[in-house]
Coordinates of C-alpha atoms in Angstrom, one line a residue:
Chain A
M97 CA -44.3 -38.8 25.4
N98 CA -41.9 -41.4 24.2
L99 CA -39.9 -43.3 25.1
S100 CA -36.9 -42.5 23.4
T101 CA -37.1 -39.3 25.1
I102 CA -35.1 -41.6 27.6
L103 CA -32.7 -42.2 25.8
D104 CA -32.3 -38.8 24.0
M105 CA -31.3 -37.5 27.4
A106 CA -29.1 -39.5 29.0
A107 CA -27.0 -39.1 25.3
E108 CA -27.5 -35.1 25.3
A109 CA -26.2 -35.4 29.4
F110 CA -23.5 -38.5 29.3
G111 CA -23.0 -38.8 26.2
D112 CA -19.4 -40.6 26.6
R113 CA -20.4 -42.5 29.4
V114 CA -20.6 -46.2 28.6
G115 CA -24.1 -47.1 28.6
V116 CA -24.2 -50.6 27.4
V117 CA -21.3 -53.9 28.6
C118 CA -21.6 -57.6 26.5
G119 CA -18.7 -59.6 27.1
D120 CA -16.3 -57.2 25.1
T121 CA -18.4 -54.7 23.1
R122 CA -19.2 -51.5 25.2
L123 CA -20.9 -48.9 23.9
T124 CA -21.4 -45.3 25.3
Y125 CA -24.8 -43.6 25.5
A126 CA -24.1 -41.5 22.4
E127 CA -23.6 -44.8 20.2
L128 CA -26.4 -46.6 21.4
R129 CA -28.6 -43.6 20.3
Q130 CA -26.9 -43.8 16.9
K131 CA -27.1 -47.2 16.7
A132 CA -31.5 -46.9 17.6
Y133 CA -31.7 -44.1 15.0
A134 CA -30.1 -47.0 12.5
A135 CA -32.6 -49.7 12.9
A136 CA -35.6 -47.1 13.4
R137 CA -34.8 -45.5 10.0
E138 CA -34.6 -49.1 8.8
L139 CA -37.8 -49.9 10.4
Q140 CA -39.7 -46.9 9.2
G141 CA -41.5 -47.7 5.9
S142 CA -40.6 -51.3 6.1
G143 CA -44.1 -51.9 7.1
A144 CA -43.7 -53.8 10.4
R145 CA -45.7 -53.0 12.9
H146 CA -43.8 -54.9 15.5
L147 CA -39.9 -54.7 16.2
A148 CA -39.9 -58.3 18.0
L149 CA -36.2 -59.7 19.7
L150 CA -35.6 -63.8 20.0
D151 CA -33.0 -63.7 21.9
V152 CA -30.6 -63.3 24.8
N153 CA -29.7 -60.5 26.6
S154 CA -27.0 -58.3 24.2
P155 CA -27.2 -55.3 23.0
A156 CA -29.7 -56.0 20.6
A157 CA -32.0 -55.6 23.6
P158 CA -31.6 -51.7 24.8
V159 CA -31.1 -51.0 20.9
A160 CA -34.2 -52.7 20.0
I161 CA -36.6 -51.0 23.1
F162 CA -35.6 -47.6 21.6
A163 CA -35.4 -48.3 17.8
A164 CA -38.9 -49.6 18.2
A165 CA -39.8 -46.1 20.1
Y166 CA -38.4 -43.6 17.8
A167 CA -39.8 -46.0 14.6
G168 CA -42.9 -45.2 16.5
I169 CA -44.3 -49.1 16.1
A170 CA -44.2 -51.8 19.3
Y171 CA -41.4 -53.9 20.8
V172 CA -42.0 -57.2 21.4
P173 CA -39.4 -59.8 22.8
I174 CA -40.5 -63.1 23.1
N175 CA -39.4 -65.9 24.9
Y176 CA -36.6 -68.0 23.4
R177 CA -36.6 -71.0 25.9
L178 CA -40.4 -72.1 24.8
T179 CA -41.1 -75.0 22.0
P180 CA -40.7 -73.6 18.6
D181 CA -44.9 -74.5 18.3
E182 CA -45.2 -71.9 21.2
I183 CA -42.7 -69.6 19.4
N184 CA -44.1 -69.9 15.6
E185 CA -47.5 -69.1 17.2
L186 CA -46.4 -66.1 18.9
V187 CA -44.5 -64.8 15.7
G188 CA -47.3 -65.3 14.2
R189 CA -49.4 -63.1 16.4
V190 CA -46.9 -59.8 15.6
A191 CA -47.2 -60.1 12.2
P192 CA -46.2 -58.0 10.5
A193 CA -42.8 -57.5 11.7
V194 CA -39.3 -57.2 11.8
L195 CA -37.9 -60.1 14.5
V196 CA -34.2 -60.0 15.4
A197 CA -32.4 -63.6 16.3
S198 CA -29.6 -65.1 17.0
D199 CA -28.5 -68.2 14.9
E200 CA -29.5 -70.6 17.1
T201 CA -33.1 -69.1 17.6
R202 CA -33.3 -69.0 14.2
A203 CA -33.1 -72.3 13.2
Q204 CA -36.7 -72.7 15.2
L205 CA -38.4 -70.3 12.8
D206 CA -40.9 -71.5 9.7
A207 CA -40.3 -69.3 6.6
R208 CA -43.6 -66.5 7.4
D209 CA -43.9 -64.0 4.5
E210 CA -44.6 -61.4 7.1
I211 CA -41.8 -61.7 9.2
R212 CA -39.0 -60.3 8.2
V213 CA -35.9 -62.0 9.8
I214 CA -33.0 -60.2 10.7
S215 CA -29.6 -61.5 12.6
R216 CA -28.2 -59.9 15.8
E217 CA -25.3 -58.7 14.2
Q218 CA -26.9 -57.4 11.1
F219 CA -29.2 -55.2 13.3
L220 CA -26.2 -53.9 15.8
S221 CA -23.9 -52.8 12.1
L222 CA -26.4 -51.0 10.5
P223 CA -24.9 -48.3 9.0
T224 CA -24.7 -45.1 11.6
D225 CA -24.6 -41.5 10.2
A226 CA -24.3 -38.7 12.8
A227 CA -24.9 -36.1 10.0
A228 CA -28.0 -37.3 9.1
E229 CA -31.2 -35.8 10.5
P230 CA -32.1 -38.0 14.1
P231 CA -35.5 -39.7 13.3
T232 CA -38.9 -37.7 14.7
P233 CA -40.3 -40.0 17.1
P234 CA -44.5 -40.0 17.0
E235 CA -45.8 -38.2 20.2
D236 CA -49.5 -39.8 21.1
P237 CA -48.6 -40.8 25.2
R238 CA -51.1 -43.6 24.2
A239 CA -49.2 -45.1 21.7
V240 CA -48.0 -49.0 22.5
A241 CA -44.3 -48.8 23.1
V242 CA -44.0 -52.6 24.6
Q243 CA -46.2 -55.8 23.7
L244 CA -45.1 -58.6 26.4
F245 CA -46.2 -62.2 26.4
T246 CA -47.5 -63.0 29.8
S247 CA -45.9 -66.5 31.0
G248 CA -48.7 -68.3 31.7
T249 CA -48.7 -70.3 34.8
T250 CA -52.5 -70.6 33.9
G251 CA -52.9 -70.8 30.7
K252 CA -51.8 -69.6 27.4
P253 CA -50.0 -66.5 27.0
K254 CA -51.6 -63.5 26.9
A255 CA -50.7 -59.9 25.2
A256 CA -50.3 -57.4 27.5
I257 CA -49.6 -53.8 26.8
L258 CA -47.5 -51.5 28.3
R259 CA -48.0 -47.5 26.8
H260 CA -45.5 -44.8 26.6
E261 CA -47.2 -43.0 29.0
N262 CA -47.1 -46.1 31.5
L263 CA -43.4 -46.3 31.1
M264 CA -42.5 -43.1 30.9
A265 CA -44.9 -42.9 34.8
Y266 CA -43.1 -45.1 36.2
I267 CA -39.4 -44.0 35.0
V268 CA -40.3 -40.4 35.9
G269 CA -41.8 -41.2 39.4
T270 CA -39.3 -43.4 40.6
V271 CA -36.2 -43.0 39.3
E272 CA -34.1 -39.8 39.5
F273 CA -32.2 -38.7 36.4
G274 CA -28.7 -38.9 36.2
C275 CA -28.3 -40.5 39.8
A276 CA -25.5 -42.7 38.9
E277 CA -22.1 -42.3 39.9
E278 CA -19.4 -42.2 37.6
D279 CA -18.2 -45.4 37.8
D280 CA -22.0 -47.6 38.9
A281 CA -22.3 -50.7 36.6
S282 CA -26.1 -52.7 37.1
L283 CA -25.6 -56.4 36.4
V284 CA -28.8 -57.3 34.0
S285 CA -29.1 -61.4 33.9
V286 CA -32.6 -60.9 33.8
P287 CA -34.1 -61.9 30.2
P288 CA -34.9 -59.4 27.6
Y289 CA -38.4 -60.8 27.3
H290 CA -39.4 -60.1 31.4
I291 CA -41.1 -57.1 32.2
A292 CA -38.0 -56.5 34.9
G293 CA -35.6 -56.9 31.5
I294 CA -37.8 -53.9 29.8
S295 CA -37.8 -52.0 33.4
S296 CA -33.8 -52.2 33.9
V297 CA -32.9 -50.8 30.4
L298 CA -34.7 -47.9 31.0
S299 CA -33.6 -47.3 34.4
S300 CA -30.4 -48.2 33.9
T301 CA -30.5 -45.3 30.9
Y302 CA -32.4 -42.9 32.9
A303 CA -30.0 -43.3 35.8
C304 CA -27.6 -42.7 33.3
R305 CA -26.0 -46.1 34.9
R306 CA -23.8 -48.5 32.8
M307 CA -25.7 -52.1 32.2
V308 CA -23.5 -55.0 32.3
Q309 CA -25.5 -58.0 30.2
L310 CA -25.4 -61.3 31.2
E311 CA -26.6 -63.9 28.2
S312 CA -27.8 -65.8 30.2
F313 CA -27.5 -66.4 34.2
D314 CA -25.5 -68.7 36.2
A315 CA -23.5 -68.0 39.4
K316 CA -19.9 -68.6 38.7
T317 CA -20.8 -66.3 35.4
W318 CA -23.1 -64.0 37.6
V319 CA -20.0 -63.6 39.9
D320 CA -17.3 -63.1 37.8
A321 CA -18.9 -60.3 35.9
A322 CA -19.8 -58.7 38.8
T323 CA -15.8 -59.0 40.2
R324 CA -14.4 -58.1 36.8
E325 CA -16.8 -54.7 35.6
Q326 CA -17.1 -53.8 39.7
V327 CA -20.6 -54.1 39.2
S328 CA -21.7 -51.8 41.9
N329 CA -26.1 -52.7 41.5
A330 CA -28.0 -55.6 40.6
F331 CA -31.7 -57.3 40.2
V332 CA -32.0 -60.9 41.1
V333 CA -34.4 -63.2 41.3
P334 CA -35.2 -65.7 44.2
T335 CA -33.6 -68.8 42.5
M336 CA -30.7 -66.8 40.8
L337 CA -30.1 -65.6 44.9
S338 CA -30.1 -68.8 46.2
R339 CA -27.2 -69.6 43.6
I340 CA -25.2 -66.8 44.3
V341 CA -25.2 -67.7 48.0
E342 CA -24.4 -70.9 47.6
H343 CA -21.0 -70.0 45.2
L344 CA -20.4 -67.3 47.7
D345 CA -20.3 -69.6 50.1
E346 CA -18.3 -72.2 48.5
S347 CA -15.8 -69.6 46.8
A348 CA -15.6 -67.5 49.4
V349 CA -15.4 -64.4 47.0
Q350 CA -15.7 -60.9 48.1
L351 CA -17.5 -58.7 46.1
P352 CA -16.6 -55.5 47.4
S353 CA -17.9 -52.7 45.0
L354 CA -21.3 -54.2 45.4
R355 CA -23.1 -51.7 47.0
S356 CA -27.6 -52.6 46.1
L357 CA -28.8 -55.9 45.4
A358 CA -32.4 -55.8 44.3
Y359 CA -34.5 -59.1 44.3
G360 CA -38.1 -59.8 43.3
G361 CA -40.3 -61.3 40.6
G362 CA -41.0 -64.5 43.5
K363 CA -41.8 -65.5 46.8
M364 CA -38.4 -65.4 48.9
P365 CA -37.2 -68.0 51.0
Q366 CA -36.7 -66.7 54.6
A367 CA -33.4 -68.7 54.8
T368 CA -31.8 -67.4 51.6
I369 CA -32.2 -63.6 52.3
A370 CA -31.1 -64.2 55.7
N371 CA -27.7 -66.1 54.7
A372 CA -27.6 -63.2 51.8
M373 CA -27.3 -60.7 54.0
R374 CA -24.9 -62.5 56.8
L375 CA -22.5 -63.2 53.6
L376 CA -23.0 -59.9 52.0
P377 CA -22.6 -57.7 55.7
R378 CA -22.1 -54.1 53.4
V379 CA -25.1 -55.0 51.2
D380 CA -28.0 -52.7 50.7
F381 CA -30.3 -55.0 49.9
T382 CA -33.8 -54.5 48.5
N383 CA -37.4 -56.2 47.6
A384 CA -39.3 -55.0 45.1
Y385 CA -42.4 -56.2 44.2
G386 CA -44.8 -55.8 40.6
L387 CA -45.6 -57.0 37.6
T388 CA -46.4 -57.0 34.2
E389 CA -49.2 -55.3 34.3
T390 CA -47.7 -52.4 36.5
S391 CA -44.6 -51.4 34.5
S392 CA -42.7 -52.8 37.3
T393 CA -42.0 -52.0 40.4
I394 CA -45.4 -50.9 42.9
A395 CA -43.6 -51.5 46.0
V396 CA -40.7 -51.6 47.5
L397 CA -38.8 -53.0 50.9
G398 CA -35.4 -50.7 51.2
P399 CA -32.4 -51.9 52.7
D400 CA -33.2 -49.2 55.6
D401 CA -36.4 -51.5 56.6
H402 CA -34.3 -54.5 56.1
R403 CA -31.6 -53.4 58.7
A404 CA -34.8 -52.2 61.0
A405 CA -36.8 -55.5 60.8
A406 CA -33.7 -57.5 61.2
A407 CA -32.6 -55.2 64.3
S408 CA -36.1 -55.0 66.1
P409 CA -37.3 -56.4 69.3
D410 CA -40.8 -56.1 67.9
G411 CA -42.4 -59.5 66.1
H412 CA -44.5 -56.6 64.3
V413 CA -41.6 -54.7 63.0
Q414 CA -39.2 -58.1 62.9
R415 CA -41.7 -60.3 60.1
R416 CA -41.6 -57.3 57.8
L417 CA -38.9 -59.5 56.1
C418 CA -41.1 -61.1 54.8
S419 CA -43.5 -57.7 53.3
V420 CA -42.4 -56.6 49.9
G421 CA -42.5 -53.6 51.7
R422 CA -44.8 -50.1 51.0
A423 CA -46.1 -48.8 47.6
T424 CA -43.4 -46.5 45.9
G425 CA -44.8 -42.8 45.5
A426 CA -46.1 -43.6 41.9
V427 CA -48.9 -45.9 42.9
E428 CA -51.6 -46.4 45.6
I429 CA -52.3 -49.6 46.8
Q430 CA -55.6 -51.0 48.5
I431 CA -56.7 -54.2 49.8
R432 CA -60.1 -55.3 49.0
D433 CA -62.7 -58.3 49.9
D434 CA -64.1 -60.7 47.5
D435 CA -67.2 -57.8 47.0
G436 CA -64.8 -55.1 46.1
R437 CA -65.0 -53.4 49.7
P438 CA -61.6 -52.2 50.6
V439 CA -60.5 -53.6 53.9
A440 CA -59.2 -52.3 57.3
A441 CA -55.3 -52.8 57.9
N442 CA -54.3 -56.7 59.1
A443 CA -56.9 -57.7 57.0
A444 CA -56.5 -60.2 53.7
G445 CA -58.3 -59.8 50.5
L446 CA -57.0 -59.4 46.9
V447 CA -54.4 -56.3 46.4
F448 CA -55.3 -53.7 44.2
V449 CA -53.2 -50.8 42.6
R450 CA -53.7 -47.5 40.7
G451 CA -51.5 -45.0 39.2
G452 CA -50.1 -43.6 35.6
Q453 CA -47.7 -46.9 35.6
V454 CA -50.2 -49.0 35.6
S455 CA -51.9 -50.6 32.5
G456 CA -53.8 -53.4 33.4
E457 CA -54.8 -54.6 29.6
Y458 CA -54.2 -56.6 26.9
L459 CA -54.3 -56.9 23.6
Q460 CA -57.5 -59.5 23.5
Q461 CA -59.2 -58.1 26.4
G462 CA -59.2 -54.7 26.6
S463 CA -58.0 -52.8 30.1
L464 CA -59.4 -54.4 33.3
L465 CA -59.3 -51.3 35.0
D466 CA -62.3 -50.1 36.7
G467 CA -64.1 -46.7 36.4
E468 CA -61.9 -45.2 39.4
G469 CA -58.3 -46.3 37.3
W470 CA -58.1 -49.3 40.4
F471 CA -56.4 -52.5 38.7
S472 CA -56.8 -56.1 40.4
T473 CA -53.1 -58.0 40.8
R474 CA -54.9 -61.1 41.4
D475 CA -52.5 -61.8 44.4
R476 CA -53.4 -62.4 48.3
G477 CA -52.6 -60.3 50.8
W478 CA -52.5 -57.2 53.7
L479 CA -51.3 -54.3 54.7
D480 CA -50.2 -53.3 58.3
D481 CA -50.6 -50.8 60.1
A482 CA -47.5 -48.6 58.5
G483 CA -48.7 -49.8 55.1
Y484 CA -46.0 -52.8 54.9
L485 CA -47.9 -55.1 52.4
F486 CA -47.6 -58.6 52.7
L487 CA -48.5 -61.2 50.0
D488 CA -50.8 -64.5 50.7
G489 CA -50.1 -66.3 47.2
R490 CA -52.2 -65.8 43.7
A491 CA -55.7 -65.8 44.4
D492 CA -56.3 -68.0 41.3
D493 CA -53.9 -70.8 43.6
V494 CA -57.0 -70.7 46.5
I495 CA -58.3 -74.1 47.1
V496 CA -61.7 -73.9 47.8
R497 CA -62.6 -76.7 50.1
G498 CA -66.6 -76.9 50.7
G499 CA -67.1 -73.2 50.6
E500 CA -63.7 -72.8 53.0
N501 CA -60.6 -70.5 50.8
I502 CA -57.4 -72.1 52.2
S503 CA -54.4 -70.5 51.1
P504 CA -51.4 -72.8 49.7
G505 CA -48.9 -71.2 51.2
E506 CA -49.7 -71.3 54.8
I507 CA -49.2 -75.1 54.5
E508 CA -46.0 -74.8 52.4
D509 CA -44.7 -73.0 55.0
V510 CA -45.5 -75.8 57.8
L511 CA -43.9 -78.7 55.7
L512 CA -41.0 -76.5 55.0
E513 CA -39.9 -76.8 58.6
H514 CA -39.8 -80.4 58.2
P515 CA -36.3 -81.0 58.5
S516 CA -36.0 -83.4 55.5
V517 CA -38.0 -81.3 53.1
A518 CA -36.5 -79.6 50.6
D519 CA -39.1 -78.4 49.0
A520 CA -43.3 -77.9 49.0
A521 CA -46.2 -77.2 46.6
V522 CA -49.4 -77.1 47.4
V523 CA -52.2 -77.2 45.0
A524 CA -56.1 -78.1 44.6
V525 CA -56.7 -81.9 43.9
P526 CA -60.5 -83.2 43.0
D527 CA -62.7 -84.1 45.8
E528 CA -66.0 -86.1 45.3
Q529 CA -67.4 -84.3 48.8
W530 CA -65.8 -81.1 49.7
G531 CA -64.8 -80.0 45.2
E532 CA -61.2 -79.3 46.0
G533 CA -59.0 -80.8 48.3
V534 CA -55.4 -80.5 49.6
G535 CA -53.3 -82.1 47.7
A536 CA -48.7 -81.7 47.9
A537 CA -46.1 -82.6 46.1
V538 CA -42.7 -82.5 48.5
V539 CA -39.2 -83.0 47.6
L540 CA -36.9 -84.5 50.3
K541 CA -33.2 -83.5 50.8
P542 CA -30.7 -85.7 49.7
E543 CA -31.0 -89.3 51.7
A544 CA -33.6 -87.7 53.7
R545 CA -37.0 -89.4 54.7
A546 CA -40.5 -88.7 55.7
S547 CA -43.6 -90.3 55.6
V548 CA -47.0 -89.4 54.1
D549 CA -48.2 -89.8 58.1
E550 CA -45.4 -87.6 58.9
L551 CA -46.0 -84.9 57.2
Q552 CA -49.7 -84.9 57.4
A553 CA -49.6 -85.0 61.6
L554 CA -47.2 -82.2 61.5
V555 CA -49.4 -80.0 59.2
K556 CA -52.4 -81.3 62.0
S557 CA -50.3 -80.1 64.8
R558 CA -50.4 -76.7 63.1
L559 CA -52.8 -75.6 61.2
R560 CA -56.8 -77.0 61.2
S561 CA -57.7 -79.9 60.4
S562 CA -59.2 -79.0 56.9
R563 CA -55.6 -77.9 55.5
V564 CA -54.0 -81.1 55.9
P565 CA -53.4 -82.5 52.3
Q566 CA -55.0 -85.5 52.2
R567 CA -52.7 -86.4 49.0
I568 CA -49.1 -86.3 49.0
V569 CA -46.6 -87.5 46.5
F570 CA -42.7 -87.3 46.6
R571 CA -41.3 -85.8 43.4
D572 CA -37.3 -85.5 42.4
A573 CA -37.8 -81.5 42.1
L574 CA -40.5 -79.3 41.3
P575 CA -41.2 -77.4 38.0
Y576 CA -40.6 -73.8 38.0
N577 CA -40.5 -71.1 35.2
E578 CA -37.2 -69.6 34.3
T579 CA -38.0 -66.7 36.5
G580 CA -38.3 -68.7 40.0
K581 CA -42.3 -69.0 40.1
V582 CA -43.0 -72.3 40.5
L583 CA -45.9 -73.9 37.8
R584 CA -48.5 -74.8 40.0
R585 CA -50.2 -75.3 36.7
V586 CA -48.2 -78.2 36.1
I587 CA -48.7 -79.9 39.5
R588 CA -52.4 -79.3 39.1
Q589 CA -52.5 -81.5 36.2
E590 CA -50.2 -84.1 36.7
M591 CA -51.7 -84.7 40.3
A592 CA -55.5 -84.7 39.1
A593 CA -54.2 -86.8 36.2
A594 CA -52.9 -89.5 39.0
S595 CA -56.2 -89.9 40.8
Chain B
M192 CA -48.2 -13.2 27.0
A193 CA -50.1 -16.0 25.1
K194 CA -52.6 -17.9 27.3
I195 CA -52.6 -22.0 26.1
G196 CA -53.9 -25.5 27.1
L197 CA -51.2 -27.8 28.6
K198 CA -52.1 -31.2 28.8
A199 CA -49.9 -34.3 29.6
G200 CA -46.8 -36.0 27.2
G201 CA -47.0 -32.1 25.6
R202 CA -43.7 -30.6 24.5
F203 CA -42.3 -27.1 24.5
K204 CA -39.0 -25.5 24.2
S205 CA -38.0 -22.2 25.0
A206 CA -37.8 -19.4 22.3
V207 CA -34.8 -17.9 24.2
C208 CA -32.7 -20.5 25.3
D209 CA -31.7 -24.3 24.8
T210 CA -34.3 -25.4 27.5
Q211 CA -37.1 -28.1 26.7
V212 CA -39.2 -29.2 29.0
M213 CA -42.2 -32.1 28.9
V214 CA -45.8 -32.1 30.2
I215 CA -46.2 -34.8 33.2
K216 CA -49.5 -33.3 34.5
A217 CA -51.1 -30.4 34.0
P218 CA -54.5 -29.1 35.1
A219 CA -57.3 -27.9 32.9
G220 CA -57.9 -24.2 32.0
E221 CA -55.1 -22.1 30.3
F222 CA -52.0 -21.0 31.2
A223 CA -49.1 -18.2 30.4
L224 CA -46.1 -20.9 30.1
A225 CA -42.7 -19.1 29.7
C226 CA -39.0 -19.5 30.0
G227 CA -36.4 -16.8 30.5
G228 CA -39.0 -14.6 30.2
A229 CA -40.5 -15.5 26.6
D230 CA -43.4 -17.6 25.5
M231 CA -42.3 -21.1 25.0
I232 CA -43.1 -22.9 21.8
A233 CA -43.3 -26.0 20.0
P234 CA -40.9 -28.4 19.6
T235 CA -40.1 -27.6 15.8
A236 CA -40.8 -24.0 15.6
S237 CA -37.7 -21.5 16.0
G238 CA -37.0 -19.3 18.3
T239 CA -35.1 -15.8 18.4
G240 CA -33.5 -13.5 21.2
S241 CA -31.9 -14.0 24.8
P242 CA -33.5 -14.7 28.2
D243 CA -34.1 -11.6 30.4
A244 CA -31.8 -11.4 33.0
A245 CA -34.0 -11.4 35.9
L246 CA -35.4 -14.4 34.3
S247 CA -32.0 -16.5 33.9
G248 CA -31.7 -19.0 36.8
E249 CA -31.0 -21.9 34.8
T250 CA -33.2 -25.3 33.8
L251 CA -31.7 -28.6 34.6
I252 CA -31.8 -31.6 32.4
G253 CA -33.9 -34.5 34.4
K254 CA -35.3 -31.8 37.4
R255 CA -39.0 -31.8 37.4
Y256 CA -40.6 -28.4 37.6
V257 CA -43.9 -27.8 39.9
N258 CA -46.2 -24.6 40.7
A259 CA -46.9 -24.0 44.2
D260 CA -49.7 -26.6 44.8
E261 CA -48.1 -28.9 42.3
S262 CA -50.8 -29.4 40.3
L263 CA -48.5 -28.3 37.6
E264 CA -45.4 -30.7 37.0
L265 CA -42.7 -30.7 33.9
L266 CA -39.8 -32.7 32.9
C267 CA -36.5 -30.7 32.3
T268 CA -35.3 -33.2 29.2
K269 CA -32.6 -30.1 27.5
G270 CA -31.3 -28.1 29.9
G271 CA -30.7 -24.4 29.1
K272 CA -30.8 -20.1 30.9
G273 CA -33.9 -19.3 30.9
T274 CA -36.2 -19.7 34.3
L275 CA -39.3 -21.4 33.6
T276 CA -42.5 -19.2 34.9
L277 CA -46.2 -20.2 35.0
D278 CA -48.2 -17.3 34.6
G279 CA -45.3 -14.9 35.6
T280 CA -44.6 -17.1 38.9
P281 CA -41.2 -19.2 38.5
L282 CA -41.7 -22.7 39.2
E283 CA -40.0 -24.6 41.3
I284 CA -37.8 -28.0 41.5
K285 CA -39.8 -30.6 42.5
Q286 CA -38.3 -32.2 45.9
A287 CA -38.3 -36.2 44.8
K288 CA -37.6 -38.7 48.0
Q289 CA -35.2 -41.2 46.2
L290 CA -36.0 -44.4 46.1
P291 CA -33.4 -47.1 45.9
S292 CA -33.0 -49.0 42.9
S293 CA -35.1 -51.8 42.3
D294 CA -34.1 -53.0 38.6

């Protein structure tokens, strides 16, 4: 079992179909395979244990994923937005390796004996030989296919590992081979070092759907590419969708070929999805929930769920628009209390998941699966009677005030209802009496005003008094990572340092 | 018919047509896995002959094939003329519910 089977199948069945589009470059699935073969031959016998990529989206990303698979080594895409020190630290952790870099990222690298740097152009123009015997990929299902450094919103990056069997279980379990229509195209704007960047390559290839790559995201480029390439499908994170919605609103551009828009990677503001559904009434919306450690999507709120929830007079059905949907057929989801016991429907706890695609494994710590294969996502949430999963923040973000667990999300939702508040993040602040107390960083709308007293009174009018933020600071903007997750660690440190 | 153990990740090809499969899941025990009426062989081995006319129902690339209780599941990685059988019983295409594209 090896990921390269995905590309072999696409190249056998739809070899002439264009698989990758990036700027003026177009590669058919047959050409993609030839380039992956050429790169794999380069890797075999090079002594490299990893193939690293330090670059924006380009055809080098899919070529590298499959080349590493054919060569039987792990593919490690690295976040090019990190500082040079952070990048060099991670590069040191993957030696000996071949590393594909752009001119810009190459300039940040320290020279190292065990790292052979190759430019993107060189990597993509290695000589192909259609007459030569294809490389024979190793078939060990337990071999590591991909290693991803997690974003580290709470600490130093950890190396999550995904084995061939995990990623194959995800693809075979959730995608129908060759299901794309001849003209379908998927717009890829998530970076290659994110799990969604990996799964977009694997899913598109297995569906035999043309992937249209954006080097990096901005709303106008996205809309222009969607129009030019007649894009039918796309995946975006919440911050991308809100910028796309603003751009569509201002420019009055229509996207007639767009049929399906999936979103995930962070909490979607209700106003954003409601606006998007209004501006794109014929588009099917899908909310996908997944983690790096689960090889991507584990729960899906599909187009029919969106429409049923939006149209229902029943509050219980309506609120499913705020859920992440139900478990895909490929995994099981369970909610457990703090003692590890499964809880009944509608009761909150920690979200656990089990299935072949769930690796739950880090290079240093090893497997975090329990004896029965369950993985704790460290997300808090609950399942309703029909199995819809509602998320309620990260377990690590819970504020423990005098033994009482307080979830930041409910307080943030109340603060966001204030007409002057544009953004809000609630975190734990040190408190001598209670251990931890509630702190809030608030961003006001331009020209708008709100006092600390006023915001505290608002929370007090809606929630128990223990939820009222004892400290509120005003900020021009909140820190986010590039996929739209608010960096609570940074806010927490700032507030702790200031107190 | 020779009986063999099957395990997830294992790959086989037909001795008598182009069909190739990968085992997605398999029950414990030994079984006769055949295609077109002939035992399936290792992906690197070579076969001869042609499929039995009664077992030439075609195997389709990308389809998953299962036995009656779905304890065995094979993914066809290359299509061919022969019909897949387990202990002589033809395997059926697994009817999977299609998920909306999420990436």
